PDB file of C-alpha atoms in Angstrom:
ATOM      1  CA  MET A   1       8.033  17.843   8.112  1.00 53.00           C
ATOM      2  CA  LYS A   2       7.691  15.366   5.260  1.00 59.00           C
ATOM      3  CA  TYR A   3       7.322  11.492   6.308  1.00 66.00           C
ATOM      4  CA  SER A   4       7.577  10.427   3.355  1.00 60.00           C
ATOM      5  CA  VAL A   5       9.332  10.553  -0.855  1.00 69.00           C
ATOM      6  CA  GLU A   6       7.209  10.528  -3.756  1.00 80.00           C
ATOM      7  CA  VAL A   7       7.943   7.123  -6.210  1.00 88.00           C
ATOM      8  CA  LEU A   8      10.403   7.329  -8.265  1.00 89.00           C
ATOM      9  CA  SER A   9       9.334   5.729 -11.178  1.00 92.00           C
ATOM     10  CA  ALA A  10       5.685   6.361 -13.402  1.00 94.00           C
ATOM     11  CA  SER A  11       2.946   3.478 -13.560  1.00 95.00           C
ATOM     12  CA  SER A  12       3.199   3.992 -17.357  1.00 95.00           C
ATOM     13  CA  GLN A  13       0.440   4.254 -19.626  1.00 96.00           C
ATOM     14  CA  GLU A  14       0.264   0.226 -20.426  1.00 97.00           C
ATOM     15  CA  TRP A  15      -0.890  -0.712 -16.251  1.00 97.00           C
ATOM     16  CA  ILE A  16      -3.195   2.342 -16.224  1.00 97.00           C
ATOM     17  CA  ASP A  17      -4.660   0.790 -20.008  1.00 97.00           C
ATOM     18  CA  ALA A  18      -5.135  -2.641 -18.945  1.00 98.00           C
ATOM     19  CA  VAL A  19      -6.382  -1.845 -15.170  1.00 98.00           C
ATOM     20  CA  MET A  20      -9.129   0.131 -17.260  1.00 97.00           C
ATOM     21  CA  ASN A  21     -10.048  -2.597 -19.275  1.00 97.00           C
ATOM     22  CA  ASP A  22     -10.167  -4.885 -16.945  1.00 98.00           C
ATOM     23  CA  PHE A  23     -11.664  -3.317 -13.785  1.00 98.00           C
ATOM     24  CA  PRO A  24     -13.169  -6.548 -12.538  1.00 97.00           C
ATOM     25  CA  SER A  25     -10.021  -8.764 -12.117  1.00 96.00           C
ATOM     26  CA  PHE A  26      -8.711  -4.578 -10.724  1.00 97.00           C
ATOM     27  CA  LEU A  27     -10.992  -4.348  -8.397  1.00 97.00           C
ATOM     28  CA  GLN A  28     -10.954  -8.500  -7.273  1.00 97.00           C
ATOM     29  CA  ASP A  29      -7.310  -7.752  -6.925  1.00 96.00           C
ATOM     30  CA  HIS A  30      -7.450  -3.937  -4.546  1.00 96.00           C
ATOM     31  CA  ALA A  31     -10.518  -6.284  -2.150  1.00 96.00           C
ATOM     32  CA  ASP A  32      -7.347  -8.488  -1.774  1.00 95.00           C
ATOM     33  CA  CYS A  33      -5.138  -5.556  -0.640  1.00 95.00           C
ATOM     34  CA  GLU A  34      -6.805  -4.336   1.306  1.00 95.00           C
ATOM     35  CA  ARG A  35      -7.253  -7.693   3.830  1.00 95.00           C
ATOM     36  CA  LYS A  36      -3.720  -7.547   3.409  1.00 94.00           C
ATOM     37  CA  ALA A  37      -2.940  -4.129   4.680  1.00 94.00           C
ATOM     38  CA  SER A  38      -5.520  -4.189   7.536  1.00 96.00           C
ATOM     39  CA  ALA A  39      -3.390  -7.048   8.019  1.00 96.00           C
ATOM     40  CA  MET A  40       0.514  -6.319   8.144  1.00 95.00           C
ATOM     41  CA  ALA A  41      -0.697  -3.308  10.503  1.00 96.00           C
ATOM     42  CA  MET A  42      -1.940  -6.353  13.260  1.00 97.00           C
ATOM     43  CA  SER A  43       0.567  -7.974  11.892  1.00 96.00           C
ATOM     44  CA  LEU A  44       3.329  -5.291  13.584  1.00 97.00           C
ATOM     45  CA  ILE A  45       1.490  -4.821  16.336  1.00 97.00           C
ATOM     46  CA  ALA A  46       1.904  -8.889  16.665  1.00 97.00           C
ATOM     47  CA  LYS A  47       4.815  -8.461  16.523  1.00 95.00           C
ATOM     48  CA  TYR A  48       6.545  -5.634  18.127  1.00 96.00           C
ATOM     49  CA  PRO A  49       4.001  -5.066  21.244  1.00 96.00           C
ATOM     50  CA  ASP A  50       6.864  -3.758  23.327  1.00 96.00           C
ATOM     51  CA  ARG A  51       7.262  -0.798  20.853  1.00 96.00           C
ATOM     52  CA  ASP A  52       3.585   0.976  22.142  1.00 94.00           C
ATOM     53  CA  PHE A  53       4.245   3.968  20.096  1.00 96.00           C
ATOM     54  CA  ILE A  54       3.039   2.490  17.120  1.00 97.00           C
ATOM     55  CA  ILE A  55       0.389   0.796  18.247  1.00 97.00           C
ATOM     56  CA  PRO A  56      -2.587   3.325  17.992  1.00 97.00           C
ATOM     57  CA  ASP A  57      -1.567   4.384  15.186  1.00 96.00           C
ATOM     58  CA  LEU A  58      -1.433   0.866  13.845  1.00 97.00           C
ATOM     59  CA  ILE A  59      -4.388  -0.376  15.191  1.00 97.00           C
ATOM     60  CA  ASP A  60      -6.917   3.187  12.992  1.00 96.00           C
ATOM     61  CA  THR A  61      -4.843   2.075  10.251  1.00 95.00           C
ATOM     62  CA  ALA A  62      -5.504  -1.568  10.538  1.00 96.00           C
ATOM     63  CA  LEU A  63      -8.877  -0.698  10.724  1.00 97.00           C
ATOM     64  CA  GLU A  64      -9.486   2.030   8.024  1.00 95.00           C
ATOM     65  CA  GLU A  65      -8.003  -0.161   5.906  1.00 95.00           C
ATOM     66  CA  LEU A  66     -10.348  -2.458   6.528  1.00 96.00           C
ATOM     67  CA  GLU A  67     -12.772   0.098   5.573  1.00 96.00           C
ATOM     68  CA  HIS A  68     -11.384   0.343   2.939  1.00 95.00           C
ATOM     69  CA  PHE A  69     -11.751  -3.420   2.133  1.00 97.00           C
ATOM     70  CA  GLN A  70     -15.458  -3.158   3.025  1.00 97.00           C
ATOM     71  CA  GLN A  71     -15.870  -0.165   0.689  1.00 97.00           C
ATOM     72  CA  VAL A  72     -14.149  -2.254  -2.483  1.00 97.00           C
ATOM     73  CA  TYR A  73     -16.635  -5.132  -1.233  1.00 97.00           C
ATOM     74  CA  GLU A  74     -19.957  -2.973  -1.833  1.00 97.00           C
ATOM     75  CA  VAL A  75     -19.076  -1.874  -5.151  1.00 97.00           C
ATOM     76  CA  MET A  76     -17.444  -5.588  -5.883  1.00 97.00           C
ATOM     77  CA  LYS A  77     -21.406  -6.297  -4.841  1.00 97.00           C
ATOM     78  CA  GLU A  78     -23.101  -3.351  -7.395  1.00 96.00           C
ATOM     79  CA  LYS A  79     -21.551  -4.426  -9.899  1.00 95.00           C
ATOM     80  CA  ASN A  80     -21.925  -8.614  -9.402  1.00 97.00           C
ATOM     81  CA  VAL A  81     -18.148  -8.949  -9.618  1.00 97.00           C
ATOM     82  CA  PRO A  82     -17.022 -11.848  -6.630  1.00 96.00           C
ATOM     83  CA  LEU A  83     -14.889 -13.064  -4.435  1.00 94.00           C
ATOM     84  CA  PRO A  84     -11.903 -15.141  -6.009  1.00 89.00           C
ATOM     85  CA  SER A  85     -11.604 -18.940  -3.578  1.00 88.00           C
ATOM     86  CA  LYS A  86      -7.412 -18.103  -4.827  1.00 88.00           C
ATOM     87  CA  MET A  87      -5.304 -14.402  -5.595  1.00 83.00           C
ATOM     88  CA  GLU A  88      -2.618 -15.058  -7.442  1.00 83.00           C
ATOM     89  CA  PRO A  89       0.345 -14.671  -5.156  1.00 86.00           C
ATOM     90  CA  ASP A  90       2.414 -10.930  -5.330  1.00 91.00           C
ATOM     91  CA  VAL A  91       5.162 -10.974  -6.837  1.00 93.00           C
ATOM     92  CA  TYR A  92       5.465  -6.889  -5.711  1.00 94.00           C
ATOM     93  CA  ILE A  93       5.370  -7.255  -2.252  1.00 94.00           C
ATOM     94  CA  HIS A  94       7.812 -10.917  -1.985  1.00 93.00           C
ATOM     95  CA  GLN A  95      10.572  -9.337  -3.724  1.00 95.00           C
ATOM     96  CA  LEU A  96       9.272  -6.718  -1.064  1.00 94.00           C
ATOM     97  CA  MET A  97       9.251  -8.067   1.838  1.00 92.00           C
ATOM     98  CA  GLU A  98      12.898 -10.262   0.823  1.00 91.00           C
ATOM     99  CA  GLU A  99      14.503  -6.773   2.157  1.00 89.00           C
ATOM    100  CA  ALA A 100      13.439  -7.909   6.211  1.00 88.00           C
ATOM    101  CA  LYS A 101      15.132 -10.257   6.344  1.00 89.00           C
ATOM    102  CA  GLY A 102      17.967 -10.919   7.780  1.00 85.00           C
ATOM    103  CA  GLY A 103      19.869  -7.751  10.203  1.00 85.00           C
ATOM    104  CA  SER A 104      19.286  -6.769  13.452  1.00 91.00           C
ATOM    105  CA  SER A 105      15.357  -6.358  15.172  1.00 91.00           C
ATOM    106  CA  ASP A 106      15.667  -3.115  15.139  1.00 95.00           C
ATOM    107  CA  SER A 107      17.337  -3.255  11.982  1.00 95.00           C
ATOM    108  CA  ARG A 108      13.987  -6.021  10.327  1.00 95.00           C
ATOM    109  CA  PHE A 109      11.803  -3.496  12.543  1.00 97.00           C
ATOM    110  CA  LEU A 110      12.974  -0.128  10.099  1.00 97.00           C
ATOM    111  CA  ILE A 111      12.334  -2.089   7.459  1.00 96.00           C
ATOM    112  CA  ARG A 112       9.391  -2.720   8.002  1.00 96.00           C
ATOM    113  CA  LEU A 113       7.346   0.492   8.524  1.00 96.00           C
ATOM    114  CA  LEU A 114       9.330   2.138   5.391  1.00 96.00           C
ATOM    115  CA  LEU A 115       8.406  -0.580   3.081  1.00 95.00           C
ATOM    116  CA  GLY A 116       5.016  -0.015   4.662  1.00 94.00           C
ATOM    117  CA  SER A 117       5.138   3.324   3.697  1.00 93.00           C
ATOM    118  CA  VAL A 118       6.363   2.904   0.281  1.00 94.00           C
ATOM    119  CA  ILE A 119       3.381   0.388  -0.719  1.00 94.00           C
ATOM    120  CA  GLU A 120       1.412   3.089   0.806  1.00 91.00           C
ATOM    121  CA  CYS A 121       3.045   5.551  -1.125  1.00 90.00           C
ATOM    122  CA  ARG A 122       2.830   3.073  -4.123  1.00 94.00           C
ATOM    123  CA  GLY A 123      -1.320   2.503  -3.924  1.00 92.00           C
ATOM    124  CA  CYS A 124      -1.359   6.353  -3.278  1.00 90.00           C
ATOM    125  CA  GLU A 125       0.107   7.357  -7.150  1.00 93.00           C
ATOM    126  CA  ARG A 126      -2.277   3.943  -8.866  1.00 95.00           C
ATOM    127  CA  PHE A 127      -5.548   5.418  -7.515  1.00 95.00           C
ATOM    128  CA  LYS A 128      -4.971   8.974  -8.159  1.00 94.00           C
ATOM    129  CA  LEU A 129      -4.151   6.711 -11.437  1.00 96.00           C
ATOM    130  CA  VAL A 130      -7.220   5.317 -11.474  1.00 97.00           C
ATOM    131  CA  ALA A 131      -9.351   8.293 -10.282  1.00 96.00           C
ATOM    132  CA  ASP A 132      -7.930  10.592 -12.924  1.00 96.00           C
ATOM    133  CA  ASN A 133      -8.356   8.109 -15.376  1.00 97.00           C
ATOM    134  CA  ILE A 134     -11.896   6.474 -14.369  1.00 96.00           C
ATOM    135  CA  GLU A 135     -15.179   8.260 -16.461  1.00 95.00           C
ATOM    136  CA  ASP A 136     -18.230   6.624 -13.443  1.00 95.00           C
ATOM    137  CA  PRO A 137     -18.841   9.456 -11.294  1.00 95.00           C
ATOM    138  CA  VAL A 138     -19.042   7.878  -8.432  1.00 93.00           C
ATOM    139  CA  LEU A 139     -15.406   5.846  -8.565  1.00 95.00           C
ATOM    140  CA  LYS A 140     -14.008   8.306  -9.612  1.00 95.00           C
ATOM    141  CA  LYS A 141     -15.253  10.349  -5.813  1.00 94.00           C
ATOM    142  CA  PHE A 142     -14.163   7.247  -4.696  1.00 94.00           C
ATOM    143  CA  TYR A 143     -10.354   7.038  -5.446  1.00 95.00           C
ATOM    144  CA  LYS A 144      -9.779  10.181  -4.575  1.00 92.00           C
ATOM    145  CA  GLU A 145     -10.988   9.719  -1.623  1.00 90.00           C
ATOM    146  CA  LEU A 146      -8.682   6.233  -0.771  1.00 89.00           C
ATOM    147  CA  TRP A 147      -5.163   8.130  -2.986  1.00 84.00           C
ATOM    148  CA  VAL A 148      -5.450  10.722  -0.172  1.00 81.00           C
ATOM    149  CA  SER A 149      -5.974   8.042   2.579  1.00 80.00           C
ATOM    150  CA  GLU A 150      -3.238   5.918   1.487  1.00 78.00           C
ATOM    151  CA  ALA A 151      -0.817   8.875   1.325  1.00 75.00           C
ATOM    152  CA  LYS A 152      -1.427   9.818   4.583  1.00 80.00           C
ATOM    153  CA  HIS A 153      -1.042   5.773   5.829  1.00 82.00           C
ATOM    154  CA  GLY A 154       1.704   5.855   3.875  1.00 85.00           C
ATOM    155  CA  ASN A 155       3.209   9.808   5.901  1.00 91.00           C
ATOM    156  CA  ILE A 156       2.284   7.597   9.057  1.00 93.00           C
ATOM    157  CA  TYR A 157       4.873   4.311   8.585  1.00 95.00           C
ATOM    158  CA  VAL A 158       7.478   6.963   8.489  1.00 94.00           C
ATOM    159  CA  LYS A 159       7.051   9.598  11.269  1.00 95.00           C
ATOM    160  CA  LEU A 160       6.809   5.432  13.788  1.00 96.00           C
ATOM    161  CA  ALA A 161       9.483   5.212  12.357  1.00 96.00           C
ATOM    162  CA  LEU A 162      11.409   8.554  12.746  1.00 96.00           C
ATOM    163  CA  ASN A 163      10.517   7.758  16.532  1.00 96.00           C
ATOM    164  CA  TYR A 164      13.012   4.981  17.258  1.00 97.00           C
ATOM    165  CA  PHE A 165      15.711   5.663  14.504  1.00 97.00           C
ATOM    166  CA  ASP A 166      17.744   9.230  13.951  1.00 96.00           C
ATOM    167  CA  GLU A 167      15.823  10.608  11.030  1.00 95.00           C
ATOM    168  CA  ASP A 168      19.280  10.025   8.565  1.00 95.00           C
ATOM    169  CA  LEU A 169      18.909   6.873   8.917  1.00 97.00           C
ATOM    170  CA  VAL A 170      15.071   6.478   8.062  1.00 96.00           C
ATOM    171  CA  TYR A 171      15.341   8.587   4.994  1.00 95.00           C
ATOM    172  CA  THR A 172      18.365   6.966   3.647  1.00 95.00           C
ATOM    173  CA  LYS A 173      16.806   3.689   3.932  1.00 95.00           C
ATOM    174  CA  LEU A 174      13.280   4.448   2.710  1.00 95.00           C
ATOM    175  CA  ASP A 175      15.647   6.408  -0.487  1.00 94.00           C
ATOM    176  CA  GLU A 176      16.602   3.030  -0.374  1.00 95.00           C
ATOM    177  CA  LEU A 177      13.818   0.987  -0.621  1.00 96.00           C
ATOM    178  CA  MET A 178      12.099   3.568  -2.328  1.00 95.00           C
ATOM    179  CA  GLN A 179      15.090   3.055  -5.123  1.00 95.00           C
ATOM    180  CA  LYS A 180      14.622  -1.690  -4.764  1.00 96.00           C
ATOM    181  CA  GLU A 181      10.318  -0.413  -5.036  1.00 96.00           C
ATOM    182  CA  ALA A 182      10.781   0.698  -8.881  1.00 96.00           C
ATOM    183  CA  LYS A 183      13.857  -2.180  -9.598  1.00 96.00           C
ATOM    184  CA  ILE A 184      11.074  -4.155  -8.868  1.00 96.00           C
ATOM    185  CA  LEU A 185       7.956  -1.897 -10.371  1.00 95.00           C
ATOM    186  CA  ALA A 186       9.599  -1.936 -13.213  1.00 94.00           C
ATOM    187  CA  GLY A 187      10.470  -6.019 -13.349  1.00 95.00           C
ATOM    188  CA  LEU A 188       6.534  -6.881 -12.942  1.00 94.00           C
ATOM    189  CA  LYS A 189       4.565  -7.479 -15.896  1.00 93.00           C
ATOM    190  CA  ILE A 190       1.519  -5.825 -16.688  1.00 95.00           C
ATOM    191  CA  ARG A 191      -1.593  -6.616 -15.387  1.00 95.00           C
ATOM    192  CA  PRO A 192      -4.798  -5.263 -14.045  1.00 96.00           C
ATOM    193  CA  ALA A 193      -3.428  -5.274 -10.615  1.00 95.00           C
ATOM    194  CA  LEU A 194      -2.016  -3.086  -7.944  1.00 93.00           C
ATOM    195  CA  HIS A 195       0.868  -4.150  -8.226  1.00 90.00           C
TER     196      HIS A 195
END
């Protein structure tokens, strides 16, 4: 069974150009996103400790995202790119998380899981573009490994949702969220950042 769906809109050439033209800023944002992805997995465990099926996979996901943060930080150190003291707000994540407000506790739980998949699927698409477009062979290999990992994470969140909710509901809601994600992305200014 396929646990995730593809993103509904491809990232633009303008986005790729922005990243390639300011890779230090992209690295800073990438590190921040990995840190937040780890925190998101752990926050689901903290919010839903009674949903014990999610705990092992989300611990593994949180640890892997933290390892990615460490790997990006090592790349940044090699390239003399500092961790910034302050990051711009991530409008993409903020707008997506608005979808998880209101409704029943079950509804919020489902949407939070599926948003995890949506975000990871976009990360997968964009890391693949970075891998395809960057010339540095070490970074090319690094980003190829990352996009494979992001695809796995996207699948994990859907698998967890399917343990608690009907398949039709999960995929209907996932499609709605992917459509919303495409609209949000289309409205964002292009910058050298993951979102």
